[in-house]
XYZ file of C-alpha atoms in Angstrom:
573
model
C -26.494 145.027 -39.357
C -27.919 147.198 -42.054
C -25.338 149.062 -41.752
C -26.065 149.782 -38.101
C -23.535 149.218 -35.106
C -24.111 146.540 -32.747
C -21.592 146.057 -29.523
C -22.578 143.015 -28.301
C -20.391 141.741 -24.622
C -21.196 139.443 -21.648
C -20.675 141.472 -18.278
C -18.806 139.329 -15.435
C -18.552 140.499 -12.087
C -15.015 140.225 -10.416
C -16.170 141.708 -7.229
C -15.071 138.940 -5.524
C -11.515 138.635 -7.135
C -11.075 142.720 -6.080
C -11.675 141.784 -2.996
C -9.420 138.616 -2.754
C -6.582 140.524 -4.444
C -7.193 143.438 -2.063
C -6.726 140.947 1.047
C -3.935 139.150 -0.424
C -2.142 142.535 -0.316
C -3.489 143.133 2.786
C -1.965 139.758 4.063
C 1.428 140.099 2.615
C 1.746 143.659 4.093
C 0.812 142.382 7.311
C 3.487 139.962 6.996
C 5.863 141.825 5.958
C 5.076 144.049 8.848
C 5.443 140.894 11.149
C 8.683 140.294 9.501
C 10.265 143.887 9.955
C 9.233 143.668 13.066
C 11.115 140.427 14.281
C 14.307 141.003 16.142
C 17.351 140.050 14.516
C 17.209 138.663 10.840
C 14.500 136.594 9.183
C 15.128 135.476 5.708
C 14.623 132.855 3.226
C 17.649 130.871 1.490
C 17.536 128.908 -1.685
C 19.715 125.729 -0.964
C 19.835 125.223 -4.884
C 20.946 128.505 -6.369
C 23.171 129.430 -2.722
C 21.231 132.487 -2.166
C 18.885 134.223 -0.361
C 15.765 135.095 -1.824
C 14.095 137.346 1.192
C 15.718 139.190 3.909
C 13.583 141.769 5.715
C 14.557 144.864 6.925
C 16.767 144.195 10.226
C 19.539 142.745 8.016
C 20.361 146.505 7.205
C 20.788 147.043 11.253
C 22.647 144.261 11.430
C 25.013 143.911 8.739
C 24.473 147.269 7.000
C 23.378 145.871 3.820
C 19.786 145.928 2.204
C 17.045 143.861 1.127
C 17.848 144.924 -2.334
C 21.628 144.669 -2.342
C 21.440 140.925 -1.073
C 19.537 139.457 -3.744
C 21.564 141.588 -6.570
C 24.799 140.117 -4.793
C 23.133 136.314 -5.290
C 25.318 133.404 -4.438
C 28.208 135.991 -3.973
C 26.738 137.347 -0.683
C 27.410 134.214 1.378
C 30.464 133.165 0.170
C 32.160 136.194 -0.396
C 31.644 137.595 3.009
C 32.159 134.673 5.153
C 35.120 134.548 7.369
C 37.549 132.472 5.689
C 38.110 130.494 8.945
C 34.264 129.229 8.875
C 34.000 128.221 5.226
C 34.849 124.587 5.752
C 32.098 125.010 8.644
C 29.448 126.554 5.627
C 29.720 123.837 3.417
C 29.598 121.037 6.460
C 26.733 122.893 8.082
C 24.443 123.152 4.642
C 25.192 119.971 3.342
C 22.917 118.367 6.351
C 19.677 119.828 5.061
C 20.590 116.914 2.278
C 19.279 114.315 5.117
C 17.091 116.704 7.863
C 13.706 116.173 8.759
C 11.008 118.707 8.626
C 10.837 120.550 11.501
C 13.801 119.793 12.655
C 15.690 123.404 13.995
C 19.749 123.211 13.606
C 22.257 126.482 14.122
C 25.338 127.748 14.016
C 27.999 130.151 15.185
C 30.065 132.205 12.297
C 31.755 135.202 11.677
C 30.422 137.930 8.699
C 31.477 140.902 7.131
C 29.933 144.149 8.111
C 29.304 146.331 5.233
C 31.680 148.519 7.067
C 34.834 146.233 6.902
C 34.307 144.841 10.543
C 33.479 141.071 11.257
C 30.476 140.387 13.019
C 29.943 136.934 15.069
C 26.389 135.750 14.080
C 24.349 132.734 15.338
C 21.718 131.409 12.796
C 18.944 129.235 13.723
C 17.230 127.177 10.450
C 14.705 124.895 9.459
C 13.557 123.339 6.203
C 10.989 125.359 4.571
C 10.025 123.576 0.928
C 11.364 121.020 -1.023
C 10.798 120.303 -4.585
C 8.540 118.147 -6.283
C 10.655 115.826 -6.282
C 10.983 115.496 -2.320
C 14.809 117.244 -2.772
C 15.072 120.396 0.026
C 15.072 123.667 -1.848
C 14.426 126.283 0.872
C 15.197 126.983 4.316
C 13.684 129.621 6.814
C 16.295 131.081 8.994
C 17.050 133.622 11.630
C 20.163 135.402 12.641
C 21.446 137.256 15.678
C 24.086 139.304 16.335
C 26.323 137.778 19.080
C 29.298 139.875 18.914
C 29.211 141.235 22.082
C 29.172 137.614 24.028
C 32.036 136.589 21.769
C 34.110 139.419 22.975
C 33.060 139.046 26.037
C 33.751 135.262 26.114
C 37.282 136.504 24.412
C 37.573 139.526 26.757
C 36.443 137.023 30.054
C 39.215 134.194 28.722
C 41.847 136.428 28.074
C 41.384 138.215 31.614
C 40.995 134.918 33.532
C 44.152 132.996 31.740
C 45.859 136.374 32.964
C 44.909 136.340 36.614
C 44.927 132.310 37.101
C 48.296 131.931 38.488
C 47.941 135.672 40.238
C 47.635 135.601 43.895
C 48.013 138.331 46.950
C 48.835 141.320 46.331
C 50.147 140.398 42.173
C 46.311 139.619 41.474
C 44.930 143.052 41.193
C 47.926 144.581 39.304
C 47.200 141.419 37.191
C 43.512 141.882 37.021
C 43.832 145.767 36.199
C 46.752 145.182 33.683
C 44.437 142.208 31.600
C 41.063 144.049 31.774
C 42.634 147.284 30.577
C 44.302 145.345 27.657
C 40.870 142.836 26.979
C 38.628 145.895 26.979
C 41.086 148.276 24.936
C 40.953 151.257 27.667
C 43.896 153.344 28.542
C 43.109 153.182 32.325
C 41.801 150.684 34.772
C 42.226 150.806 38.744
C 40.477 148.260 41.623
C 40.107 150.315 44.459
C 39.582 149.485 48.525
C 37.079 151.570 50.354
C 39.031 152.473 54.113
C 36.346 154.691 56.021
C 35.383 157.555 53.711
C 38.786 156.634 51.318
C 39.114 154.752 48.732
C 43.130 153.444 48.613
C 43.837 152.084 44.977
C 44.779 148.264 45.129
C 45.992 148.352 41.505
C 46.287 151.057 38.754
C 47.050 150.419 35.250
C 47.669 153.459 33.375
C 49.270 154.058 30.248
C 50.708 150.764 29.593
C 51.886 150.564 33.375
C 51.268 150.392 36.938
C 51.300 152.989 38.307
C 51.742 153.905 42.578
C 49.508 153.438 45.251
C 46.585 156.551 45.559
C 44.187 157.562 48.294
C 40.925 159.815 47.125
C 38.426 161.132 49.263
C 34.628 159.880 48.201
C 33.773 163.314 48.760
C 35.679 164.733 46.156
C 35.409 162.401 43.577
C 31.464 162.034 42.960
C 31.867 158.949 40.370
C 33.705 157.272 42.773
C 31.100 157.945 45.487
C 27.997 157.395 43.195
C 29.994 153.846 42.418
C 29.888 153.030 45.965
C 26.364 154.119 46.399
C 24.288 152.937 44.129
C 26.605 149.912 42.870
C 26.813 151.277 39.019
C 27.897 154.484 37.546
C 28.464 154.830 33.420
C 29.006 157.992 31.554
C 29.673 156.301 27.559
C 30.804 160.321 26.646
C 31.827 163.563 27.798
C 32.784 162.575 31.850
C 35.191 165.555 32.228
C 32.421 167.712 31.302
C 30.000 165.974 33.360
C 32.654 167.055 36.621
C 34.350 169.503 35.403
C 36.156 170.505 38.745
C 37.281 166.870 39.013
C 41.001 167.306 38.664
C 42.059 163.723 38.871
C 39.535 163.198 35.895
C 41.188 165.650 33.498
C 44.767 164.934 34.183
C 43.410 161.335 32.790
C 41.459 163.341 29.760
C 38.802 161.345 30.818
C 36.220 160.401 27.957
C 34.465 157.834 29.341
C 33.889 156.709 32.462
C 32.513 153.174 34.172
C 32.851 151.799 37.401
C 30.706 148.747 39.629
C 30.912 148.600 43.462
C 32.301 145.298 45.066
C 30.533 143.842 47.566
C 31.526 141.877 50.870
C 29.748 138.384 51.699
C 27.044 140.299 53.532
C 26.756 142.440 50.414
C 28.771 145.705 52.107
C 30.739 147.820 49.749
C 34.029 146.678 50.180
C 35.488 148.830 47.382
C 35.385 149.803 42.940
C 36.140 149.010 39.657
C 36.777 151.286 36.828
C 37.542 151.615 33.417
C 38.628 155.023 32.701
C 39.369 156.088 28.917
C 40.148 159.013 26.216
C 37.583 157.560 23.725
C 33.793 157.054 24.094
C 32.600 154.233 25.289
C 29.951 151.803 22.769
C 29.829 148.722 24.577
C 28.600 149.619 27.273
C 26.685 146.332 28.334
C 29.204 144.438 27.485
C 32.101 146.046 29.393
C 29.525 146.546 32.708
C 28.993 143.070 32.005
C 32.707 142.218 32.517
C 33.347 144.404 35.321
C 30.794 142.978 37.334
C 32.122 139.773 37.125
C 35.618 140.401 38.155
C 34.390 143.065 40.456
C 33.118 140.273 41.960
C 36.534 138.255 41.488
C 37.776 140.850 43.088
C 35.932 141.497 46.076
C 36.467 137.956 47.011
C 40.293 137.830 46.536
C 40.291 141.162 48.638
C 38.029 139.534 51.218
C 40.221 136.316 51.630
C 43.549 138.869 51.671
C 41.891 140.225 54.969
C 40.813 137.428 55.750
C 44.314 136.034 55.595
C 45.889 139.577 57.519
C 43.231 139.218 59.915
C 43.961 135.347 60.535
C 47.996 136.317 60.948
C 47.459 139.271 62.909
C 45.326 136.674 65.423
C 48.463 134.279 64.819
C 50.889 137.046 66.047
C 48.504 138.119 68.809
C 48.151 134.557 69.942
C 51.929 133.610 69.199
C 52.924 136.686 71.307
C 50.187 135.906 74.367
C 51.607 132.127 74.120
C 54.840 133.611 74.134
C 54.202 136.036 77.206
C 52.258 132.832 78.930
C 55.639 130.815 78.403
C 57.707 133.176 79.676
C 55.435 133.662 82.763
C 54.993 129.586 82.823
C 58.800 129.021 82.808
C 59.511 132.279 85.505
C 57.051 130.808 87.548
C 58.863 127.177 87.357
C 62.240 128.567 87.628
C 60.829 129.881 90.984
C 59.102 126.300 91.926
C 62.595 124.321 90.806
C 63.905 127.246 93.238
C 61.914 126.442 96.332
C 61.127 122.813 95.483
C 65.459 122.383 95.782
C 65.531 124.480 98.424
C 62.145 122.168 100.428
C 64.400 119.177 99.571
C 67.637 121.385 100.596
C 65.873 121.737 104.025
C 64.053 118.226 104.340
C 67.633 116.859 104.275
C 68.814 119.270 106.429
C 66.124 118.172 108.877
C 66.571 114.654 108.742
C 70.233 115.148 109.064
C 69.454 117.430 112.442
C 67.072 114.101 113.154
C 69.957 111.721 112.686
C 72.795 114.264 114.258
C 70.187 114.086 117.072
C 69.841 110.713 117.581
C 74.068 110.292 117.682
C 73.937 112.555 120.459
C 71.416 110.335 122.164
C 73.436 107.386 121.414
C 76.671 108.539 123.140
C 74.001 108.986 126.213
C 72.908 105.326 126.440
C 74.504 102.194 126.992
C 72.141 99.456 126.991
C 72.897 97.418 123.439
C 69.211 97.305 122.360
C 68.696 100.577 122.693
C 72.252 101.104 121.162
C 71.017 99.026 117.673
C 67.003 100.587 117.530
C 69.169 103.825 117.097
C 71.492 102.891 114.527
C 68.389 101.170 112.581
C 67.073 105.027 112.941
C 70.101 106.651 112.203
C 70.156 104.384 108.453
C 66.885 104.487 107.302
C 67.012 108.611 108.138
C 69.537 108.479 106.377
C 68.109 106.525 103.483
C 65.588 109.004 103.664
C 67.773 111.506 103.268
C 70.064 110.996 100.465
C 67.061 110.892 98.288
C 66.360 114.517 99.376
C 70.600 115.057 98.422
C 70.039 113.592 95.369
C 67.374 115.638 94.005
C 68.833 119.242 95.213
C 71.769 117.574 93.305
C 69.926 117.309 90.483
C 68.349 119.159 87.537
C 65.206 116.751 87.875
C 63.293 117.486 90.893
C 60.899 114.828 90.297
C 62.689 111.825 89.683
C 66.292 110.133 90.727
C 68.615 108.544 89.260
C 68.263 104.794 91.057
C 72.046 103.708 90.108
C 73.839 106.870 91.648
C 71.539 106.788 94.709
C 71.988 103.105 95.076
C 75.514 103.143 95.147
C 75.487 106.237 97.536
C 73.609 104.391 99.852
C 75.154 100.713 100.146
C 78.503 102.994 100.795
C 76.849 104.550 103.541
C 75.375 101.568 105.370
C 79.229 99.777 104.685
C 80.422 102.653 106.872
C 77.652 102.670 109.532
C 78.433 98.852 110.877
C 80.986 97.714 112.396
C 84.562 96.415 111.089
C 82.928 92.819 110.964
C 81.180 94.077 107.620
C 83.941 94.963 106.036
C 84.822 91.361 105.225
C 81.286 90.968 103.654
C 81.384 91.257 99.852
C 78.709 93.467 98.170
C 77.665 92.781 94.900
C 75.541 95.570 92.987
C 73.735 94.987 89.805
C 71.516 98.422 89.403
C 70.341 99.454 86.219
C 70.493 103.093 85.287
C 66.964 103.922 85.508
C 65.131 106.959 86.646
C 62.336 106.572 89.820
C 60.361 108.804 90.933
C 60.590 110.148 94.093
C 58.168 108.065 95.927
C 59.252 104.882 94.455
C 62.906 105.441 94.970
C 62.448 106.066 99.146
C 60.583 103.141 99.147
C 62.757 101.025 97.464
C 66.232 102.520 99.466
C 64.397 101.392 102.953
C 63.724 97.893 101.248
C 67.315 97.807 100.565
C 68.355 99.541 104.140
C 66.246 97.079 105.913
C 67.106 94.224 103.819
C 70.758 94.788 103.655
C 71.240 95.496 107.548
C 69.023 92.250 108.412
C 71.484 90.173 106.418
C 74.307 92.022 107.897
C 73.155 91.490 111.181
C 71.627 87.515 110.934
C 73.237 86.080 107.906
C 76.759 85.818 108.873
C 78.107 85.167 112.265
C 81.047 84.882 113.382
C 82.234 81.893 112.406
C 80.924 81.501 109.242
C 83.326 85.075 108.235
C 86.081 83.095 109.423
C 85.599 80.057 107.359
C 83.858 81.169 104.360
C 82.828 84.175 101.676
C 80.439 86.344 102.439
C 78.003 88.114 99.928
C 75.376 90.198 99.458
C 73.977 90.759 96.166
C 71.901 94.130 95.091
C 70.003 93.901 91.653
C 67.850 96.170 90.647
C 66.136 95.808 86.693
C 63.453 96.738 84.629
C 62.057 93.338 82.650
C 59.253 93.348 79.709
C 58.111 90.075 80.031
C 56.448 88.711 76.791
C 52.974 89.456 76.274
C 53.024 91.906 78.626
C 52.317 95.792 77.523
C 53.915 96.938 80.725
C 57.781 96.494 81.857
C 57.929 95.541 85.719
C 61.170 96.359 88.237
C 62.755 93.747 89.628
C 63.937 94.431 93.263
C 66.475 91.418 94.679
C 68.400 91.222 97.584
C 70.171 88.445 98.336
C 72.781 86.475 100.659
C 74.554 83.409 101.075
C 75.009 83.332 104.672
C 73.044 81.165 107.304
C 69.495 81.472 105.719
C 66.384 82.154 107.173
C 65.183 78.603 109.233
C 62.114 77.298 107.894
C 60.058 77.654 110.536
C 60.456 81.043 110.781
C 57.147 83.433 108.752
C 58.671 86.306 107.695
C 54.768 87.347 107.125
C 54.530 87.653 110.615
C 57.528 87.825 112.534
C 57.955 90.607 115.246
C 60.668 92.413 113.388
C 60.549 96.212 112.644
C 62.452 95.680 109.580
C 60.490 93.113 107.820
C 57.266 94.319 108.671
C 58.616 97.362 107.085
C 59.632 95.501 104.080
C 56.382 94.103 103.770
C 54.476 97.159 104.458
C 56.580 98.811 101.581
C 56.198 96.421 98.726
C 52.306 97.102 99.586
C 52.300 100.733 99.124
C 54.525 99.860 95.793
C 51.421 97.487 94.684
C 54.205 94.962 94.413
C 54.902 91.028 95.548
C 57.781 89.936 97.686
C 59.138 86.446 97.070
C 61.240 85.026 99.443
C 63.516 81.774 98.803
C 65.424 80.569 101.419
C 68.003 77.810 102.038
C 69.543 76.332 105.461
C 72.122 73.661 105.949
C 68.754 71.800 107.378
C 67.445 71.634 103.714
C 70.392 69.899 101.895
C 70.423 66.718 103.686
C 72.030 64.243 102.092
C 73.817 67.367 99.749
C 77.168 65.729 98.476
C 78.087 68.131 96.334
C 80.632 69.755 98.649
C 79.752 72.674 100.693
C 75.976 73.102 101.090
C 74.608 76.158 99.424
C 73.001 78.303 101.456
C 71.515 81.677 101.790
C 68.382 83.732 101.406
C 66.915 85.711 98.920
C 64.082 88.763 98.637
C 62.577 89.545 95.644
C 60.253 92.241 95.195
C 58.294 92.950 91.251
C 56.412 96.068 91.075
C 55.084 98.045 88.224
C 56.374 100.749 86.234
C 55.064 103.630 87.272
C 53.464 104.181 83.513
C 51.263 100.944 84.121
C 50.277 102.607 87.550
C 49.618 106.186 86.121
C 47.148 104.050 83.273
C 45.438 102.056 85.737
C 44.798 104.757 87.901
C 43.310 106.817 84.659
C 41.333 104.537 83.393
C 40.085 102.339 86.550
C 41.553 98.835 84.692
C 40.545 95.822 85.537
C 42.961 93.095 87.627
C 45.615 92.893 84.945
C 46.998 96.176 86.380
């Protein structure tokens, strides 16, 4: 104005904004600090354009790329780098953010390109992050991990155990050795046994074979030792250099070096495993990771292999002191058959002196009484005795064979009476059974007595003149129906005179019965007795009368004895 200058202005104070702007800054460094800091990868990925629009720094660790490279690459860096086995995967995994709810966390396994050329296995976890204005999902917040190592330990742990399933004994640890060398990509791998202060190599894989047995001293191989010590020993580089007067490690040009103890049930060292190789080794986690799990493998397999030695070495101990206790057993019943012949040997011997004995006294008396209580002697001694013939006869000392000894001694009571018997017909029915020895004397004196008493009273004189005479001798074994036990059947029977009916047999006065009866006691048996006189058929008119007694005696089996006797039955037995 006037030709004067004027500046005229309004001042505004932006303090405020300075200081807003300077937070915001503040705040996105401190998240981007947070994000660096994050293990594994955090980024951001634009569903619409197929890219990722923020990566922080631990993709570079990762995957070798940059920040920077990955959003120059764009849609590219997904596709392009994704395994072509897991692309049909991609587009099925992203396609469900289409439908997903906020919040909602969903992941997946793949494999990536390295910016070195490898492939990396990668699990990404994601979530929904924004959508558009529209409602449509535009971006979603991820993270990825690197899980290469489980994968090829997963591969390594399948390949191993699909090599070793079928393996057992002594094949399992040249198995074992063979598939962890090849799974882990070593030249050498050896499962070891520690035997007092040796270890003796179960299995060694070495250059693409197995190679023989070894035995090392702990004391001169410190990995070895340290192994068994403190349960883990890992040099990744440089071993030979580490022991440089270890001989056994240089003629393997030993790079690397790893080895895990294997432990017993009670946790004792029981022996090692190592990987030995020419190269360094980088995964080391993952291959101590392996080892310990087949080192445990291991020391179970070698545990039930002793186990199993230990069992058949107390198999052959036992099968040799059963053995030994056999041989003693059947020496020491060769020498009982021995004497037990030779005690029957001599009890018939005896009772033959007995009966030689009483002849002699019989040629010294006359009176006829006397004469016939001797001869009764003389048979049932002799009864007696063939039993005792029988058995030294025999190669079973504690039974007889009832049908031999039966015969035996009906032909010796023929020949003890007098021509008179001769006319009498004897019928035997004996079964071939086995008695024991008990039962069998019992049952001969039934059939002495029984036989001379119908010798003696069933056929006079007259009645041999005018009719047959015959005495019948069964002797069966019955299982009656229902029954669990067979019975014998003892039967003696004649058809002479009969036995008159007022006569108790129970009762009577004579040795020989009473001895019957007393018998068929002590064989827990019943005697039967049917009896028929020419008194009893009057008014018979069926010819000549039928006449004649008969003795039947039904015991047990000794089996149904032995049973009741064990287990104190009740009156059925």
């Amino acid at each position: 104005m006037n030709g004067d200058l004027v500046v005229d202005g309004i001042d505004i104070d932006i303090t405020a904004r300075k200081a807003a702007e300077t937070a915001l800054a503040a705040s996105q460094q401190f998240i981007q600090k947070v994000a660096d800091a994050t293990p594994g990868i955090l980024y951001v990925h634009d569903l619409i354009e197929q890219c990722n629009i923020y990566a922080n720094r631990e993709v570079g660790a990762v995957l070798g790329y940059t920040p920077t490279e990955i959003q120059a690459m764009g849609s590219k860096f997904l596709i392009e780098r994704l395994h072509p086995d897991d692309q049909a995967t991609a587009q099925s995994y992203f396609s469900q953010f289409d439908t997903l709810a906020d919040g909602v966390k969903v992941g997946w396994e793949y494999r990536f390109r390295h910016a070195d050329g490898s492939w990396r296995w990668l699990y990404s976890q994601d979530t929904l992050f924004a959508r558009t204005a529209a409602g449509k999902p535009r971006l979603i917040l991820g993270t990825v991990i690197d899980i290469t190592e489980r994968k090829q330990t997963e591969v390594a742990l399948r390949s191993i155990l699909q090599g070793t399933a079928s393996a057992t004994g002594e094949a399992f640890f040249s198995v074992l050795v063979q598939n962890m060398a090849q799974a882990l990509d070593v030249r050498h791998a050896f499962v070891s046994e520690l035997v007092g202060d040796y270890l003796q190599t179960l299995a060694f894989w070495s250059d693409g074979q197995i190679q023989p047995p070894q035995q090392f001293e702990l004391a001169s191989h410190p990995c070895c030792r340290t192994a068994i010590e403190q349960g883990f020993v890992c040099y990744p580089s440089q071993a030979q250099q580490q022991f440089p007067d270890n001989s056994a490690l240089q003629k393997l040009k030993a790079e690397s070096y790893l080895a895990v103890v294997m432990l017993d049930g009670a946790g004792n060292p029981i022996g090692n495993l190592c990987i030995v190789d020419d190269q360094p080794l980088k995964a080391v986690e993952w291959a101590e990771a392996i080892l310990r799990i087949f080192a445990a493998r291991a020391a179970a397999e070698l545990e039930r292999q002793r186990a199993t030695i230990a069992l058949q070495q107390l198999n052959q101990d036992l099968e040799a002191r059963v053995e030994q206790r056999t041989q003693e057993l059947i020496a020491s019943l060769d020498e009982k058959e021995v004497l037990l012949k030779e005690v029957h040997h001599r009890v018939k011997n005896n009772l033959q002196m007995i009966q030689s004995l009483l002849n002699l006294q019989v040629r010294c008396v006359e009176e006829p009484k006397a004469l016939e209580i001797l001869a009764e002697s003389q048979r049932r001694i002799r009864a007696m005795a063939l039993v005792h013939e029988k058995l030294y006869q025999s190669n079973r000392l504690a039974r007889i064979n009832f049908a031999e000894y039966g015969r035996s001694l009906m032909r010796d009571l023929l020949q003890s009476y007098t021509l008179n018997a001769l006319a009498i017909r004897l019928s035997l029915e004996i079964a071939d059974l086995e008695l024991p020895v008990d039962t069998a004397i019992s049952c001969g004196l039934i059939i002495n007595e029984l036989f001379s008493n119908a010798v003696k009273y069933a056929f006079p004189e007259h009645w041999i003149e005018t009719q047959s005479a015959v005495i019948t001798v069964q002797f069966q074994l019955h299982q009656p129906p229902a029954q669990p036990y067979p019975y014998y059947r003892l039967t003696v029977a004649d058809n002479g005179v009969g036995i008159p009916a007022d006569v108790d047999v129970l009762t009577t006065k004579s040795l020989g019965l009473r001895l019957v009866h007393a018998l068929t006691q002590q064989l827990r048996g019943t005697l039967e007795i049917e009896r028929q006189t020419s008194e009893s058929h009057t008014g018979y008119t069926g010819g000549r009368q039928p006449t004649g007694t008969t003795f039947t005696i039904t015991f047990a089996s000794q089996d149904k004895l032995n049973n009741c006797n064990d287990t104190n039955a009740n009156s059925n037995c």
